[in-house]
């Protein structure tokens, strides 16, 4: 392990991160909301911290090895998560504990969007902007992590799958160098963000809210500048725009890149994961709409029922967590159904949460194959997507991932029960954090401010695990990893 | 599909089953409890039903094919489950709906032990005996099903695993003919039952209770003749005997046979599944005892804490469901932990429930291997038990099984939420039925009499699915199965 090199990288990271205090400082001046000194102080502290780490080792040169990658990636998110809490601590408008500050920061960066704050509407604009910006930056990080870094590390079986992908994906094969990949992906990410913000503005938001919500929409983050989230605007048009950009955020950015390069939507139509995803969303929306209808939640108003069914399915299943209505009053069955959909989550290579559509689809197809094999024991049934079949090694990696993921969900649920939550709320808390949804139901429907500090730290752990596709972080707990 | 042949087999089955009314009739006379005519009527109806099925096709001869096996096995348990409800319907001491009668019968035969009856202590002895006998017969059926029939059908990946087993299992390779296998296994089953009954009697039960409880102990069934279950006797000795015979029932009967043939306990010591099982039980007991201790449930009385921790772990994790104490008052965390252990369940080839220890162990080892593979991508890590490694085909079958099983648990939980149960109770109900535990917690801690009729039928379906290792029944829902 190259500890000096890793320290150097983290030092640079912190110095770069410190400059992200600039937009909040500018906004604090503009709105004169009294937070400018707090953000400047945070800038100074974070920059000096980074400098302090970088200086003693800045001459150190070495090549990172694959194995260092696990540590760097995990530290990257853990350290930024903790340090990102400083502006919350320093802000004069908040009286917040260290636990809550770190929670809010980790929740932002991992694009989870769970919050311990209430009375958002009354907070300084600059602080609200900082929260949204955390999610947007987190989203940028996740795309590069999922598309360029984790496959290099071999996490979750996707590298094998994508590597042998013929068709649209292969054409779109991104240049292997992380920097190049990142630039191409970020260009799209920024473009989508601007488009989303402009549309929000056109639909009636003011510029501040439009930009702020574009940040947490494309990143499937889910933070809002209002306690009521999207229900604050109560606009079907805004809900539709949000649904569209949530969908874009929850799709593979490799796919966006392929479509962009070919200047055609054909790539989308041909992509098997995307098609499966659309199929799933259709089923989800039908189930939720029927559920709301049967329980007569919106007095059999088809338009309202469908509007909120579509929005909440898009928001919950992808792990975004924005709300267009008082979801806490929805029927229990519908709520837990939404919680389940979040385990499947968005597409691989997106900002979405959960286990990812492609893994769920492979696991589903494989289970069907086992049933077919019972009927024709010597038959050959391929598992795969579209015309492709998947080799056994990929299936093993995917099953390993899914198995570990479910075990973790169960373990976190047990832990949350131990901290005093009822079983239903504990499951919701586990899903909200591990799947990076952020929106709770039942006992945590209105936020996580009331759970114990221990539960909050456990949620931070779960959010990071979920965001880092669990294996990245879990290998660090294996003695084998540290053996030379 | 040989429908005539299948009808013939079911007809014979019903005629044979009708004779199992004989012991209850004898007991009804002995205790003069007023049920003899009801059981005689049930005998007549069931016998004539069987005769009516058998007569038109009795000349029909054909060889059963593997594919018929799925249908025969499923019909066997479904038809017996329904028909076994007749004695409940006819009994003058009960005023019971058809739903409840079938529920009680299916719950008995599948060795689930969930009950809709209350006031057991006041019921006719003959009826109580009939319930216990259902479980005992169910246990006999399950052993043969799990060891001789399902492997032939290729369900759940165990056939592949066992086929390549060197060591103690191979030596004990049972004769492939079902009848021979059945005889050998049943001999052991009967011997264990007698031993258990004698020990119960020696520990203070009367003969009736001793036999009745030996039936539901060795079959890991869990029915009792008392509302308070084993807590009625409040005897540490009886608890210990029960724990021992629950363990025996939840171990592979192939393994018992190997030990019996070699007249040595070496087979047990060498068996990797049994060793893993003992390891799991030790962990469970520790967790539960610590949980009870921390929550100060038994006023820090170490003896009482350990006694009930051992008994309830043995009873719940194996899917037996007898209770030695008022478990409903236990801390929530401990209760849901027990629910989770029941998903792993007993060993393959036992009367125990759940996914089975060997599958859980393979899945666990495989997940660990995937983590190791991240660290050494080109390393070769075998997944297996003891010295054996497992080929990929077995892993695939096992993962397919585990995946489908968990999906079913989730779907049933959602269904039970839809019928109005709270999420925690719904999960407990799903586990109690699918894992064939029978003992509920939370809202169904004292039985299933109050859930809706629809929920009861769903439980029957789940009990049968669980008992038939899910795939046996699920293939029947595939169009491919019915295609010629
Ligand atoms: K989110
Ligand atoms: K049972």
Tab-separated table of N, CA and C in Angstrom, chain B residues 29 40 44 93 108 127 153 172 178 204 209 260 288 313 315 321 379 399 427 452 477:
chain	number	residue	atom	x	y	z
B	29	UNK	N	-62.564	-43.608	21.357
B	29	UNK	CA	-63.243	-44.610	22.192
B	29	UNK	C	-62.629	-44.654	23.580
B	40	UNK	N	-64.934	-41.743	11.946
B	40	UNK	CA	-65.402	-42.839	11.100
B	40	UNK	C	-66.028	-42.282	9.829
B	44	UNK	N	-64.826	-42.897	5.960
B	44	UNK	CA	-65.703	-43.345	4.873
B	44	UNK	C	-65.621	-42.399	3.674
B	93	UNK	N	-66.948	-30.997	18.220
B	93	UNK	CA	-66.432	-30.050	19.213
B	93	UNK	C	-65.956	-28.746	18.568
B	108	UNK	N	-50.500	-28.775	9.330
B	108	UNK	CA	-50.040	-30.005	9.965
B	108	UNK	C	-49.156	-30.811	9.036
B	127	UNK	N	-58.953	-35.559	18.557
B	127	UNK	CA	-58.695	-34.514	17.570
B	127	UNK	C	-57.284	-33.958	17.744
B	153	UNK	N	-35.821	-35.309	-9.326
B	153	UNK	CA	-36.429	-34.288	-10.165
B	153	UNK	C	-35.452	-33.142	-10.441
B	172	UNK	N	-22.548	-43.952	2.390
B	172	UNK	CA	-23.914	-44.150	2.818
B	172	UNK	C	-24.891	-44.045	1.658
B	178	UNK	N	-36.890	-45.764	-4.462
B	178	UNK	CA	-37.564	-44.983	-3.434
B	178	UNK	C	-38.076	-45.849	-2.287
B	204	UNK	N	-41.719	-36.713	32.848
B	204	UNK	CA	-42.887	-36.238	33.577
B	204	UNK	C	-44.163	-36.043	32.782
B	209	UNK	N	-49.457	-37.102	26.157
B	209	UNK	CA	-48.650	-35.938	25.783
B	209	UNK	C	-47.277	-36.338	25.257
B	260	UNK	N	-25.761	-44.802	11.536
B	260	UNK	CA	-26.392	-46.032	12.005
B	260	UNK	C	-25.710	-47.249	11.387
B	288	UNK	N	-28.867	-14.471	20.865
B	288	UNK	CA	-30.151	-14.385	21.572
B	288	UNK	C	-29.929	-14.223	23.073
B	313	UNK	N	-33.974	-20.870	20.143
B	313	UNK	CA	-33.133	-20.919	18.943
B	313	UNK	C	-33.317	-22.264	18.250
B	315	UNK	N	-35.776	-24.268	18.397
B	315	UNK	CA	-37.136	-24.434	17.907
B	315	UNK	C	-37.421	-23.537	16.708
B	321	UNK	N	-41.037	-24.424	16.010
B	321	UNK	CA	-42.077	-23.513	16.451
B	321	UNK	C	-42.736	-23.851	17.773
B	379	UNK	N	-6.535	-15.224	-8.897
B	379	UNK	CA	-6.403	-16.320	-7.948
B	379	UNK	C	-7.496	-17.346	-8.156
B	399	UNK	N	-27.882	-20.720	-6.202
B	399	UNK	CA	-28.202	-19.284	-6.241
B	399	UNK	C	-29.599	-19.060	-6.809
B	427	UNK	N	-44.054	-9.740	7.587
B	427	UNK	CA	-42.805	-10.479	7.395
B	427	UNK	C	-42.814	-11.753	8.240
B	452	UNK	N	-57.262	-12.527	7.653
B	452	UNK	CA	-58.375	-12.725	6.717
B	452	UNK	C	-58.300	-14.108	6.068
B	477	UNK	N	-46.279	-23.568	-12.930
B	477	UNK	CA	-46.826	-22.296	-13.405
B	477	UNK	C	-46.160	-21.820	-14.691
